[in-house]
mmCIF file with all atom_site columns, C-alpha atoms in Angstrom:
data_model
loop_
_atom_site.group_PDB
_atom_site.id
_atom_site.type_symbol
_atom_site.label_atom_id
_atom_site.label_alt_id
_atom_site.label_comp_id
_atom_site.label_asym_id
_atom_site.label_entity_id
_atom_site.label_seq_id
_atom_site.pdbx_PDB_ins_code
_atom_site.Cartn_x
_atom_site.Cartn_y
_atom_site.Cartn_z
_atom_site.occupancy
_atom_site.B_iso_or_equiv
_atom_site.pdbx_formal_charge
_atom_site.auth_seq_id
_atom_site.auth_comp_id
_atom_site.auth_asym_id
_atom_site.auth_atom_id
_atom_site.pdbx_PDB_model_num
ATOM 1   C CA . UNK A 1 1   ? -155.313 6.211   -91.593  1.00 0.00 ? 1   UNK A CA 1
ATOM 2   C CA . UNK A 1 2   ? -158.883 5.020   -91.917  1.00 0.00 ? 2   UNK A CA 1
ATOM 3   C CA . UNK A 1 3   ? -160.891 3.839   -88.918  1.00 0.00 ? 3   UNK A CA 1
ATOM 4   C CA . UNK A 1 4   ? -163.929 1.662   -89.569  1.00 0.00 ? 4   UNK A CA 1
ATOM 5   C CA . UNK A 1 5   ? -166.175 0.147   -86.934  1.00 0.00 ? 5   UNK A CA 1
ATOM 6   C CA . UNK A 1 6   ? -167.104 -3.506  -86.908  1.00 0.00 ? 6   UNK A CA 1
ATOM 7   C CA . UNK A 1 7   ? -170.779 -3.572  -85.935  1.00 0.00 ? 7   UNK A CA 1
ATOM 8   C CA . UNK A 1 8   ? -174.295 -3.712  -87.297  1.00 0.00 ? 8   UNK A CA 1
ATOM 9   C CA . UNK A 1 9   ? -175.866 -2.026  -84.264  1.00 0.00 ? 9   UNK A CA 1
ATOM 10  C CA . UNK A 1 10  ? -177.506 1.165   -85.493  1.00 0.00 ? 10  UNK A CA 1
ATOM 11  C CA . UNK A 1 11  ? -177.450 2.914   -82.108  1.00 0.00 ? 11  UNK A CA 1
ATOM 12  C CA . UNK A 1 12  ? -173.709 2.350   -81.805  1.00 0.00 ? 12  UNK A CA 1
ATOM 13  C CA . UNK A 1 13  ? -173.151 3.357   -85.423  1.00 0.00 ? 13  UNK A CA 1
ATOM 14  C CA . UNK A 1 14  ? -175.002 6.627   -84.847  1.00 0.00 ? 14  UNK A CA 1
ATOM 15  C CA . UNK A 1 15  ? -172.905 7.302   -81.733  1.00 0.00 ? 15  UNK A CA 1
ATOM 16  C CA . UNK A 1 16  ? -169.562 6.546   -83.379  1.00 0.00 ? 16  UNK A CA 1
ATOM 17  C CA . UNK A 1 17  ? -170.305 8.437   -86.588  1.00 0.00 ? 17  UNK A CA 1
ATOM 18  C CA . UNK A 1 18  ? -171.386 11.441  -84.507  1.00 0.00 ? 18  UNK A CA 1
ATOM 19  C CA . UNK A 1 19  ? -168.312 11.439  -82.244  1.00 0.00 ? 19  UNK A CA 1
ATOM 20  C CA . UNK A 1 20  ? -165.427 9.912   -84.188  1.00 0.00 ? 20  UNK A CA 1
ATOM 21  C CA . UNK A 1 21  ? -163.766 10.350  -87.615  1.00 0.00 ? 21  UNK A CA 1
ATOM 22  C CA . UNK A 1 22  ? -165.114 7.037   -88.892  1.00 0.00 ? 22  UNK A CA 1
ATOM 23  C CA . UNK A 1 23  ? -164.737 6.196   -92.591  1.00 0.00 ? 23  UNK A CA 1
ATOM 24  C CA . UNK A 1 24  ? -166.926 3.125   -92.817  1.00 0.00 ? 24  UNK A CA 1
ATOM 25  C CA . UNK A 1 25  ? -168.809 0.165   -91.350  1.00 0.00 ? 25  UNK A CA 1
ATOM 26  C CA . UNK A 1 26  ? -167.923 -3.516  -91.632  1.00 0.00 ? 26  UNK A CA 1
ATOM 27  C CA . UNK A 1 27  ? -170.015 -6.523  -90.725  1.00 0.00 ? 27  UNK A CA 1
ATOM 28  C CA . UNK A 1 28  ? -170.059 -10.293 -90.925  1.00 0.00 ? 28  UNK A CA 1
ATOM 29  C CA . UNK A 1 29  ? -172.573 -13.021 -90.022  1.00 0.00 ? 29  UNK A CA 1
ATOM 30  C CA . UNK A 1 30  ? -171.250 -13.277 -86.441  1.00 0.00 ? 30  UNK A CA 1
ATOM 31  C CA . UNK A 1 31  ? -171.759 -9.540  -85.915  1.00 0.00 ? 31  UNK A CA 1
ATOM 32  C CA . UNK A 1 32  ? -175.211 -9.620  -87.498  1.00 0.00 ? 32  UNK A CA 1
ATOM 33  C CA . UNK A 1 33  ? -176.177 -12.472 -85.150  1.00 0.00 ? 33  UNK A CA 1
ATOM 34  C CA . UNK A 1 34  ? -175.897 -10.036 -82.221  1.00 0.00 ? 34  UNK A CA 1
ATOM 35  C CA . UNK A 1 35  ? -178.761 -7.985  -83.694  1.00 0.00 ? 35  UNK A CA 1
ATOM 36  C CA . UNK A 1 36  ? -181.176 -10.916 -83.822  1.00 0.00 ? 36  UNK A CA 1
ATOM 37  C CA . UNK A 1 37  ? -183.424 -11.828 -86.745  1.00 0.00 ? 37  UNK A CA 1
ATOM 38  C CA . UNK A 1 38  ? -183.368 -8.457  -88.511  1.00 0.00 ? 38  UNK A CA 1
ATOM 39  C CA . UNK A 1 39  ? -184.871 -7.464  -91.840  1.00 0.00 ? 39  UNK A CA 1
ATOM 40  C CA . UNK A 1 40  ? -181.460 -7.899  -93.451  1.00 0.00 ? 40  UNK A CA 1
ATOM 41  C CA . UNK A 1 41  ? -181.620 -5.606  -96.461  1.00 0.00 ? 41  UNK A CA 1
ATOM 42  C CA . UNK A 1 42  ? -183.748 -2.935  -94.790  1.00 0.00 ? 42  UNK A CA 1
ATOM 43  C CA . UNK A 1 43  ? -181.343 -2.917  -91.844  1.00 0.00 ? 43  UNK A CA 1
ATOM 44  C CA . UNK A 1 44  ? -178.363 -2.188  -94.073  1.00 0.00 ? 44  UNK A CA 1
ATOM 45  C CA . UNK A 1 45  ? -180.266 0.397   -96.083  1.00 0.00 ? 45  UNK A CA 1
ATOM 46  C CA . UNK A 1 46  ? -180.888 2.184   -92.785  1.00 0.00 ? 46  UNK A CA 1
ATOM 47  C CA . UNK A 1 47  ? -177.190 1.936   -91.923  1.00 0.00 ? 47  UNK A CA 1
ATOM 48  C CA . UNK A 1 48  ? -176.394 3.540   -95.268  1.00 0.00 ? 48  UNK A CA 1
ATOM 49  C CA . UNK A 1 49  ? -178.825 6.302   -94.373  1.00 0.00 ? 49  UNK A CA 1
ATOM 50  C CA . UNK A 1 50  ? -176.938 6.894   -91.136  1.00 0.00 ? 50  UNK A CA 1
ATOM 51  C CA . UNK A 1 51  ? -173.409 6.912   -92.563  1.00 0.00 ? 51  UNK A CA 1
ATOM 52  C CA . UNK A 1 52  ? -174.152 8.584   -95.894  1.00 0.00 ? 52  UNK A CA 1
ATOM 53  C CA . UNK A 1 53  ? -172.686 7.983   -99.321  1.00 0.00 ? 53  UNK A CA 1
ATOM 54  C CA . UNK A 1 54  ? -169.200 9.219   -98.400  1.00 0.00 ? 54  UNK A CA 1
ATOM 55  C CA . UNK A 1 55  ? -168.458 6.296   -96.045  1.00 0.00 ? 55  UNK A CA 1
ATOM 56  C CA . UNK A 1 56  ? -167.856 2.685   -97.002  1.00 0.00 ? 56  UNK A CA 1
ATOM 57  C CA . UNK A 1 57  ? -170.220 -0.161  -96.138  1.00 0.00 ? 57  UNK A CA 1
ATOM 58  C CA . UNK A 1 58  ? -168.877 -3.741  -96.171  1.00 0.00 ? 58  UNK A CA 1
ATOM 59  C CA . UNK A 1 59  ? -171.285 -6.705  -96.214  1.00 0.00 ? 59  UNK A CA 1
ATOM 60  C CA . UNK A 1 60  ? -170.180 -10.357 -96.226  1.00 0.00 ? 60  UNK A CA 1
ATOM 61  C CA . UNK A 1 61  ? -171.500 -13.212 -98.334  1.00 0.00 ? 61  UNK A CA 1
ATOM 62  C CA . UNK A 1 62  ? -172.223 -16.712 -97.009  1.00 0.00 ? 62  UNK A CA 1
ATOM 63  C CA . UNK A 1 63  ? -171.839 -18.935 -100.080 1.00 0.00 ? 63  UNK A CA 1
ATOM 64  C CA . UNK A 1 64  ? -168.642 -20.945 -100.521 1.00 0.00 ? 64  UNK A CA 1
ATOM 65  C CA . UNK A 1 65  ? -168.835 -21.798 -104.225 1.00 0.00 ? 65  UNK A CA 1
ATOM 66  C CA . UNK A 1 66  ? -168.191 -19.164 -106.856 1.00 0.00 ? 66  UNK A CA 1
ATOM 67  C CA . UNK A 1 67  ? -171.653 -19.351 -108.392 1.00 0.00 ? 67  UNK A CA 1
ATOM 68  C CA . UNK A 1 68  ? -173.317 -18.836 -105.033 1.00 0.00 ? 68  UNK A CA 1
ATOM 69  C CA . UNK A 1 69  ? -170.952 -15.997 -104.129 1.00 0.00 ? 69  UNK A CA 1
ATOM 70  C CA . UNK A 1 70  ? -171.824 -14.211 -107.358 1.00 0.00 ? 70  UNK A CA 1
ATOM 71  C CA . UNK A 1 71  ? -175.558 -14.668 -106.792 1.00 0.00 ? 71  UNK A CA 1
ATOM 72  C CA . UNK A 1 72  ? -175.371 -13.351 -103.237 1.00 0.00 ? 72  UNK A CA 1
ATOM 73  C CA . UNK A 1 73  ? -173.152 -10.435 -104.256 1.00 0.00 ? 73  UNK A CA 1
ATOM 74  C CA . UNK A 1 74  ? -175.558 -9.397  -107.003 1.00 0.00 ? 74  UNK A CA 1
ATOM 75  C CA . UNK A 1 75  ? -178.478 -9.594  -104.568 1.00 0.00 ? 75  UNK A CA 1
ATOM 76  C CA . UNK A 1 76  ? -176.671 -7.438  -101.991 1.00 0.00 ? 76  UNK A CA 1
ATOM 77  C CA . UNK A 1 77  ? -175.790 -4.825  -104.599 1.00 0.00 ? 77  UNK A CA 1
ATOM 78  C CA . UNK A 1 78  ? -179.343 -4.788  -105.926 1.00 0.00 ? 78  UNK A CA 1
ATOM 79  C CA . UNK A 1 79  ? -181.170 -4.681  -102.590 1.00 0.00 ? 79  UNK A CA 1
ATOM 80  C CA . UNK A 1 80  ? -178.844 -2.420  -100.555 1.00 0.00 ? 80  UNK A CA 1
ATOM 81  C CA . UNK A 1 81  ? -176.935 -0.263  -103.043 1.00 0.00 ? 81  UNK A CA 1
ATOM 82  C CA . UNK A 1 82  ? -174.298 -0.519  -105.744 1.00 0.00 ? 82  UNK A CA 1
ATOM 83  C CA . UNK A 1 83  ? -171.611 1.077   -103.566 1.00 0.00 ? 83  UNK A CA 1
ATOM 84  C CA . UNK A 1 84  ? -171.460 -1.778  -101.034 1.00 0.00 ? 84  UNK A CA 1
ATOM 85  C CA . UNK A 1 85  ? -168.110 -3.529  -100.675 1.00 0.00 ? 85  UNK A CA 1
ATOM 86  C CA . UNK A 1 86  ? -168.719 -7.265  -100.948 1.00 0.00 ? 86  UNK A CA 1
ATOM 87  C CA . UNK A 1 87  ? -166.725 -9.172  -98.319  1.00 0.00 ? 87  UNK A CA 1
ATOM 88  C CA . UNK A 1 88  ? -165.446 -12.476 -99.685  1.00 0.00 ? 88  UNK A CA 1
ATOM 89  C CA . UNK A 1 89  ? -163.222 -14.937 -97.768  1.00 0.00 ? 89  UNK A CA 1
ATOM 90  C CA . UNK A 1 90  ? -159.989 -15.669 -99.626  1.00 0.00 ? 90  UNK A CA 1
ATOM 91  C CA . UNK A 1 91  ? -160.385 -19.249 -100.810 1.00 0.00 ? 91  UNK A CA 1
ATOM 92  C CA . UNK A 1 92  ? -159.819 -20.588 -104.336 1.00 0.00 ? 92  UNK A CA 1
ATOM 93  C CA . UNK A 1 93  ? -163.554 -20.244 -105.057 1.00 0.00 ? 93  UNK A CA 1
ATOM 94  C CA . UNK A 1 94  ? -163.549 -16.817 -103.448 1.00 0.00 ? 94  UNK A CA 1
ATOM 95  C CA . UNK A 1 95  ? -160.647 -15.678 -105.611 1.00 0.00 ? 95  UNK A CA 1
ATOM 96  C CA . UNK A 1 96  ? -162.482 -16.771 -108.728 1.00 0.00 ? 96  UNK A CA 1
ATOM 97  C CA . UNK A 1 97  ? -165.535 -14.797 -107.649 1.00 0.00 ? 97  UNK A CA 1
ATOM 98  C CA . UNK A 1 98  ? -163.412 -11.730 -106.827 1.00 0.00 ? 98  UNK A CA 1
ATOM 99  C CA . UNK A 1 99  ? -161.932 -11.713 -110.332 1.00 0.00 ? 99  UNK A CA 1
ATOM 100 C CA . UNK A 1 100 ? -165.343 -12.023 -111.953 1.00 0.00 ? 100 UNK A CA 1
ATOM 101 C CA . UNK A 1 101 ? -166.981 -9.390  -109.772 1.00 0.00 ? 101 UNK A CA 1
ATOM 102 C CA . UNK A 1 102 ? -164.115 -6.955  -110.366 1.00 0.00 ? 102 UNK A CA 1
ATOM 103 C CA . UNK A 1 103 ? -164.726 -7.309  -114.121 1.00 0.00 ? 103 UNK A CA 1
ATOM 104 C CA . UNK A 1 104 ? -168.262 -6.093  -113.390 1.00 0.00 ? 104 UNK A CA 1
ATOM 105 C CA . UNK A 1 105 ? -166.932 -3.098  -111.473 1.00 0.00 ? 105 UNK A CA 1
ATOM 106 C CA . UNK A 1 106 ? -167.928 -4.342  -108.008 1.00 0.00 ? 106 UNK A CA 1
ATOM 107 C CA . UNK A 1 107 ? -166.037 -3.248  -104.905 1.00 0.00 ? 107 UNK A CA 1
ATOM 108 C CA . UNK A 1 108 ? -164.437 -6.089  -102.991 1.00 0.00 ? 108 UNK A CA 1
ATOM 109 C CA . UNK A 1 109 ? -163.070 -6.629  -99.494  1.00 0.00 ? 109 UNK A CA 1
ATOM 110 C CA . UNK A 1 110 ? -161.094 -9.870  -99.374  1.00 0.00 ? 110 UNK A CA 1
ATOM 111 C CA . UNK A 1 111 ? -161.524 -11.178 -95.847  1.00 0.00 ? 111 UNK A CA 1
ATOM 112 C CA . UNK A 1 112 ? -160.413 -14.011 -93.535  1.00 0.00 ? 112 UNK A CA 1
ATOM 113 C CA . UNK A 1 113 ? -156.779 -13.440 -94.520  1.00 0.00 ? 113 UNK A CA 1
ATOM 114 C CA . UNK A 1 114 ? -154.325 -15.441 -92.393  1.00 0.00 ? 114 UNK A CA 1
ATOM 115 C CA . UNK A 1 115 ? -151.387 -15.937 -94.745  1.00 0.00 ? 115 UNK A CA 1
ATOM 116 C CA . UNK A 1 116 ? -149.172 -13.942 -97.087  1.00 0.00 ? 116 UNK A CA 1
ATOM 117 C CA . UNK A 1 117 ? -150.231 -16.130 -100.009 1.00 0.00 ? 117 UNK A CA 1
ATOM 118 C CA . UNK A 1 118 ? -153.891 -15.309 -99.418  1.00 0.00 ? 118 UNK A CA 1
ATOM 119 C CA . UNK A 1 119 ? -153.087 -11.595 -99.367  1.00 0.00 ? 119 UNK A CA 1
ATOM 120 C CA . UNK A 1 120 ? -150.957 -11.743 -102.511 1.00 0.00 ? 120 UNK A CA 1
ATOM 121 C CA . UNK A 1 121 ? -153.579 -13.738 -104.411 1.00 0.00 ? 121 UNK A CA 1
ATOM 122 C CA . UNK A 1 122 ? -156.312 -11.293 -103.390 1.00 0.00 ? 122 UNK A CA 1
ATOM 123 C CA . UNK A 1 123 ? -154.173 -8.373  -104.596 1.00 0.00 ? 123 UNK A CA 1
ATOM 124 C CA . UNK A 1 124 ? -153.664 -10.112 -107.926 1.00 0.00 ? 124 UNK A CA 1
ATOM 125 C CA . UNK A 1 125 ? -157.397 -10.798 -108.164 1.00 0.00 ? 125 UNK A CA 1
ATOM 126 C CA . UNK A 1 126 ? -158.045 -7.065  -107.830 1.00 0.00 ? 126 UNK A CA 1
ATOM 127 C CA . UNK A 1 127 ? -159.463 -6.782  -104.299 1.00 0.00 ? 127 UNK A CA 1
ATOM 128 C CA . UNK A 1 128 ? -159.933 -3.206  -103.116 1.00 0.00 ? 128 UNK A CA 1
ATOM 129 C CA . UNK A 1 129 ? -159.177 -4.197  -99.510  1.00 0.00 ? 129 UNK A CA 1
ATOM 130 C CA . UNK A 1 130 ? -157.522 -7.205  -97.905  1.00 0.00 ? 130 UNK A CA 1
ATOM 131 C CA . UNK A 1 131 ? -158.470 -7.922  -94.298  1.00 0.00 ? 131 UNK A CA 1
ATOM 132 C CA . UNK A 1 132 ? -155.787 -9.774  -92.325  1.00 0.00 ? 132 UNK A CA 1
ATOM 133 C CA . UNK A 1 133 ? -157.156 -11.124 -89.030  1.00 0.00 ? 133 UNK A CA 1
ATOM 134 C CA . UNK A 1 134 ? -154.582 -9.655  -86.673  1.00 0.00 ? 134 UNK A CA 1
ATOM 135 C CA . UNK A 1 135 ? -155.474 -11.214 -83.312  1.00 0.00 ? 135 UNK A CA 1
ATOM 136 C CA . UNK A 1 136 ? -156.523 -14.537 -84.778  1.00 0.00 ? 136 UNK A CA 1
ATOM 137 C CA . UNK A 1 137 ? -153.196 -14.741 -86.601  1.00 0.00 ? 137 UNK A CA 1
ATOM 138 C CA . UNK A 1 138 ? -151.345 -14.116 -83.341  1.00 0.00 ? 138 UNK A CA 1
ATOM 139 C CA . UNK A 1 139 ? -153.420 -16.807 -81.620  1.00 0.00 ? 139 UNK A CA 1
ATOM 140 C CA . UNK A 1 140 ? -152.105 -19.237 -84.255  1.00 0.00 ? 140 UNK A CA 1
ATOM 141 C CA . UNK A 1 141 ? -148.507 -18.092 -83.622  1.00 0.00 ? 141 UNK A CA 1
ATOM 142 C CA . UNK A 1 142 ? -148.459 -16.231 -86.946  1.00 0.00 ? 142 UNK A CA 1
ATOM 143 C CA . UNK A 1 143 ? -146.537 -12.943 -86.887  1.00 0.00 ? 143 UNK A CA 1
ATOM 144 C CA . UNK A 1 144 ? -149.422 -10.639 -87.813  1.00 0.00 ? 144 UNK A CA 1
ATOM 145 C CA . UNK A 1 145 ? -147.330 -7.471  -87.680  1.00 0.00 ? 145 UNK A CA 1
ATOM 146 C CA . UNK A 1 146 ? -144.734 -8.930  -90.043  1.00 0.00 ? 146 UNK A CA 1
ATOM 147 C CA . UNK A 1 147 ? -147.446 -10.058 -92.446  1.00 0.00 ? 147 UNK A CA 1
ATOM 148 C CA . UNK A 1 148 ? -149.047 -6.604  -92.534  1.00 0.00 ? 148 UNK A CA 1
ATOM 149 C CA . UNK A 1 149 ? -145.637 -5.015  -93.063  1.00 0.00 ? 149 UNK A CA 1
ATOM 150 C CA . UNK A 1 150 ? -144.924 -7.433  -95.924  1.00 0.00 ? 150 UNK A CA 1
ATOM 151 C CA . UNK A 1 151 ? -148.291 -6.714  -97.557  1.00 0.00 ? 151 UNK A CA 1
ATOM 152 C CA . UNK A 1 152 ? -147.552 -2.985  -97.332  1.00 0.00 ? 152 UNK A CA 1
ATOM 153 C CA . UNK A 1 153 ? -144.119 -3.419  -98.915  1.00 0.00 ? 153 UNK A CA 1
ATOM 154 C CA . UNK A 1 154 ? -145.554 -5.447  -101.821 1.00 0.00 ? 154 UNK A CA 1
ATOM 155 C CA . UNK A 1 155 ? -148.294 -2.877  -102.412 1.00 0.00 ? 155 UNK A CA 1
ATOM 156 C CA . UNK A 1 156 ? -145.664 -0.154  -102.502 1.00 0.00 ? 156 UNK A CA 1
ATOM 157 C CA . UNK A 1 157 ? -143.201 -2.128  -104.629 1.00 0.00 ? 157 UNK A CA 1
ATOM 158 C CA . UNK A 1 158 ? -145.621 -3.249  -107.316 1.00 0.00 ? 158 UNK A CA 1
ATOM 159 C CA . UNK A 1 159 ? -148.150 -0.420  -107.227 1.00 0.00 ? 159 UNK A CA 1
ATOM 160 C CA . UNK A 1 160 ? -151.236 -2.386  -106.220 1.00 0.00 ? 160 UNK A CA 1
ATOM 161 C CA . UNK A 1 161 ? -154.319 -0.282  -105.560 1.00 0.00 ? 161 UNK A CA 1
ATOM 162 C CA . UNK A 1 162 ? -155.337 -2.676  -102.772 1.00 0.00 ? 162 UNK A CA 1
ATOM 163 C CA . UNK A 1 163 ? -155.508 -1.293  -99.229  1.00 0.00 ? 163 UNK A CA 1
ATOM 164 C CA . UNK A 1 164 ? -154.833 -3.242  -96.057  1.00 0.00 ? 164 UNK A CA 1
ATOM 165 C CA . UNK A 1 165 ? -157.920 -3.251  -93.830  1.00 0.00 ? 165 UNK A CA 1
ATOM 166 C CA . UNK A 1 166 ? -156.607 -4.889  -90.671  1.00 0.00 ? 166 UNK A CA 1
ATOM 167 C CA . UNK A 1 167 ? -159.281 -6.681  -88.631  1.00 0.00 ? 167 UNK A CA 1
ATOM 168 C CA . UNK A 1 168 ? -159.846 -8.939  -85.622  1.00 0.00 ? 168 UNK A CA 1
ATOM 169 C CA . UNK A 1 169 ? -158.385 -7.045  -82.673  1.00 0.00 ? 169 UNK A CA 1
ATOM 170 C CA . UNK A 1 170 ? -158.517 -7.707  -78.933  1.00 0.00 ? 170 UNK A CA 1
ATOM 171 C CA . UNK A 1 171 ? -157.097 -4.341  -77.845  1.00 0.00 ? 171 UNK A CA 1
ATOM 172 C CA . UNK A 1 172 ? -156.137 -0.899  -79.127  1.00 0.00 ? 172 UNK A CA 1
ATOM 173 C CA . UNK A 1 173 ? -152.415 -1.732  -78.978  1.00 0.00 ? 173 UNK A CA 1
ATOM 174 C CA . UNK A 1 174 ? -152.895 -4.223  -81.797  1.00 0.00 ? 174 UNK A CA 1
ATOM 175 C CA . UNK A 1 175 ? -154.759 -1.600  -83.821  1.00 0.00 ? 175 UNK A CA 1
ATOM 176 C CA . UNK A 1 176 ? -151.920 0.896   -83.408  1.00 0.00 ? 176 UNK A CA 1
ATOM 177 C CA . UNK A 1 177 ? -149.363 -1.788  -84.252  1.00 0.00 ? 177 UNK A CA 1
ATOM 178 C CA . UNK A 1 178 ? -151.193 -2.648  -87.462  1.00 0.00 ? 178 UNK A CA 1
ATOM 179 C CA . UNK A 1 179 ? -151.103 0.993   -88.548  1.00 0.00 ? 179 UNK A CA 1
ATOM 180 C CA . UNK A 1 180 ? -147.416 1.264   -87.594  1.00 0.00 ? 180 UNK A CA 1
ATOM 181 C CA . UNK A 1 181 ? -146.680 -1.746  -89.811  1.00 0.00 ? 181 UNK A CA 1
ATOM 182 C CA . UNK A 1 182 ? -148.332 -0.162  -92.843  1.00 0.00 ? 182 UNK A CA 1
ATOM 183 C CA . UNK A 1 183 ? -152.064 -0.906  -92.717  1.00 0.00 ? 183 UNK A CA 1
ATOM 184 C CA . UNK A 1 184 ? -153.996 1.913   -94.350  1.00 0.00 ? 184 UNK A CA 1
ATOM 185 C CA . UNK A 1 185 ? -157.203 1.047   -92.504  1.00 0.00 ? 185 UNK A CA 1
ATOM 186 C CA . UNK A 1 186 ? -158.459 -0.893  -89.504  1.00 0.00 ? 186 UNK A CA 1
ATOM 187 C CA . UNK A 1 187 ? -161.898 -2.100  -88.576  1.00 0.00 ? 187 UNK A CA 1
ATOM 188 C CA . UNK A 1 188 ? -162.395 -2.117  -84.837  1.00 0.00 ? 188 UNK A CA 1
ATOM 189 C CA . UNK A 1 189 ? -165.098 -3.080  -82.374  1.00 0.00 ? 189 UNK A CA 1
ATOM 190 C CA . UNK A 1 190 ? -166.713 0.103   -81.022  1.00 0.00 ? 190 UNK A CA 1
ATOM 191 C CA . UNK A 1 191 ? -166.047 -1.115  -77.480  1.00 0.00 ? 191 UNK A CA 1
ATOM 192 C CA . UNK A 1 192 ? -162.297 -1.305  -78.120  1.00 0.00 ? 192 UNK A CA 1
ATOM 193 C CA . UNK A 1 193 ? -162.182 2.059   -79.857  1.00 0.00 ? 193 UNK A CA 1
ATOM 194 C CA . UNK A 1 194 ? -164.215 3.928   -77.236  1.00 0.00 ? 194 UNK A CA 1
ATOM 195 C CA . UNK A 1 195 ? -162.335 2.269   -74.364  1.00 0.00 ? 195 UNK A CA 1
ATOM 196 C CA . UNK A 1 196 ? -159.176 3.966   -75.610  1.00 0.00 ? 196 UNK A CA 1
ATOM 197 C CA . UNK A 1 197 ? -160.649 7.261   -74.372  1.00 0.00 ? 197 UNK A CA 1
ATOM 198 C CA . UNK A 1 198 ? -161.734 5.913   -70.988  1.00 0.00 ? 198 UNK A CA 1
ATOM 199 C CA . UNK A 1 199 ? -158.254 6.177   -69.450  1.00 0.00 ? 199 UNK A CA 1
ATOM 200 C CA . UNK A 1 200 ? -158.588 7.750   -65.972  1.00 0.00 ? 200 UNK A CA 1
ATOM 201 C CA . UNK A 1 201 ? -155.649 10.076  -66.659  1.00 0.00 ? 201 UNK A CA 1
ATOM 202 C CA . UNK A 1 202 ? -157.582 11.702  -69.498  1.00 0.00 ? 202 UNK A CA 1
ATOM 203 C CA . UNK A 1 203 ? -160.549 12.434  -67.232  1.00 0.00 ? 203 UNK A CA 1
ATOM 204 C CA . UNK A 1 204 ? -158.225 13.760  -64.522  1.00 0.00 ? 204 UNK A CA 1
ATOM 205 C CA . UNK A 1 205 ? -156.515 16.105  -66.968  1.00 0.00 ? 205 UNK A CA 1
ATOM 206 C CA . UNK A 1 206 ? -159.880 17.500  -68.089  1.00 0.00 ? 206 UNK A CA 1
ATOM 207 C CA . UNK A 1 207 ? -161.020 17.901  -64.471  1.00 0.00 ? 207 UNK A CA 1
ATOM 208 C CA . UNK A 1 208 ? -157.758 19.659  -63.558  1.00 0.00 ? 208 UNK A CA 1
ATOM 209 C CA . UNK A 1 209 ? -158.143 22.113  -66.428  1.00 0.00 ? 209 UNK A CA 1
ATOM 210 C CA . UNK A 1 210 ? -161.698 22.884  -65.294  1.00 0.00 ? 210 UNK A CA 1
ATOM 211 C CA . UNK A 1 211 ? -160.605 23.377  -61.678  1.00 0.00 ? 211 UNK A CA 1
ATOM 212 C CA . UNK A 1 212 ? -157.758 25.710  -62.673  1.00 0.00 ? 212 UNK A CA 1
ATOM 213 C CA . UNK A 1 213 ? -160.093 27.803  -64.823  1.00 0.00 ? 213 UNK A CA 1
ATOM 214 C CA . UNK A 1 214 ? -162.721 27.979  -62.103  1.00 0.00 ? 214 UNK A CA 1
ATOM 215 C CA . UNK A 1 215 ? -160.127 29.083  -59.531  1.00 0.00 ? 215 UNK A CA 1
ATOM 216 C CA . UNK A 1 216 ? -159.525 32.235  -61.607  1.00 0.00 ? 216 UNK A CA 1
ATOM 217 C CA . UNK A 1 217 ? -162.754 32.911  -63.497  1.00 0.00 ? 217 UNK A CA 1
ATOM 218 C CA . UNK A 1 218 ? -165.338 31.160  -61.357  1.00 0.00 ? 218 UNK A CA 1
ATOM 219 C CA . UNK A 1 219 ? -168.285 29.577  -63.140  1.00 0.00 ? 219 UNK A CA 1
ATOM 220 C CA . UNK A 1 220 ? -167.984 31.768  -66.252  1.00 0.00 ? 220 UNK A CA 1
ATOM 221 C CA . UNK A 1 221 ? -167.261 29.851  -69.434  1.00 0.00 ? 221 UNK A CA 1
ATOM 222 C CA . UNK A 1 222 ? -165.243 31.140  -72.388  1.00 0.00 ? 222 UNK A CA 1
ATOM 223 C CA . UNK A 1 223 ? -168.445 31.980  -74.236  1.00 0.00 ? 223 UNK A CA 1
ATOM 224 C CA . UNK A 1 224 ? -169.514 34.094  -71.215  1.00 0.00 ? 224 UNK A CA 1
ATOM 225 C CA . UNK A 1 225 ? -166.416 36.266  -71.345  1.00 0.00 ? 225 UNK A CA 1
ATOM 226 C CA . UNK A 1 226 ? -166.953 39.907  -72.445  1.00 0.00 ? 226 UNK A CA 1
#
């Protein structure tokens, strides 16, 4: 399983990369909006400096027509780095751009996936990741879990190299469900991911362990033992 975090906040990225087994960072215009009017390319170069070359960085385009998508993708790759995964919504124009960019060797995350047809077309176009919007699908009465499971079965059956990068979650249960249905990766808000460790029972268990140790050994820690 691969856990990515969905944020462009450098402080939060530093925290999550330090604490958690994160494999990458995703972003979109709505997430970038939260950071204000940043120096776009410099900001993402700094994020790359934080996460290193071994983690994936996913940056979304804005253009809707193929020609504009290609121009924006080339600019991102030139001004951030060549390893960036270009996030492209799965529309007919987006699919055309995905095919052309894959011929150039670019890495692609096909995003805004709501339907099986979108996912299948993105696989055929050569996308490295497809990003089904789990919670948004459920809000539209679309069975997100079934769709992820179907994508996984088609990848397995036909040998696609595409990975499922499940996205758009409202809680950690949905994240776990996506993995259980066959998603290889999930991109999650840091707040949702960190909240999973804020369960009072976890803190109580840690406190109980500390109290039991102290009742026998006092204030000495393991590293203080002779």
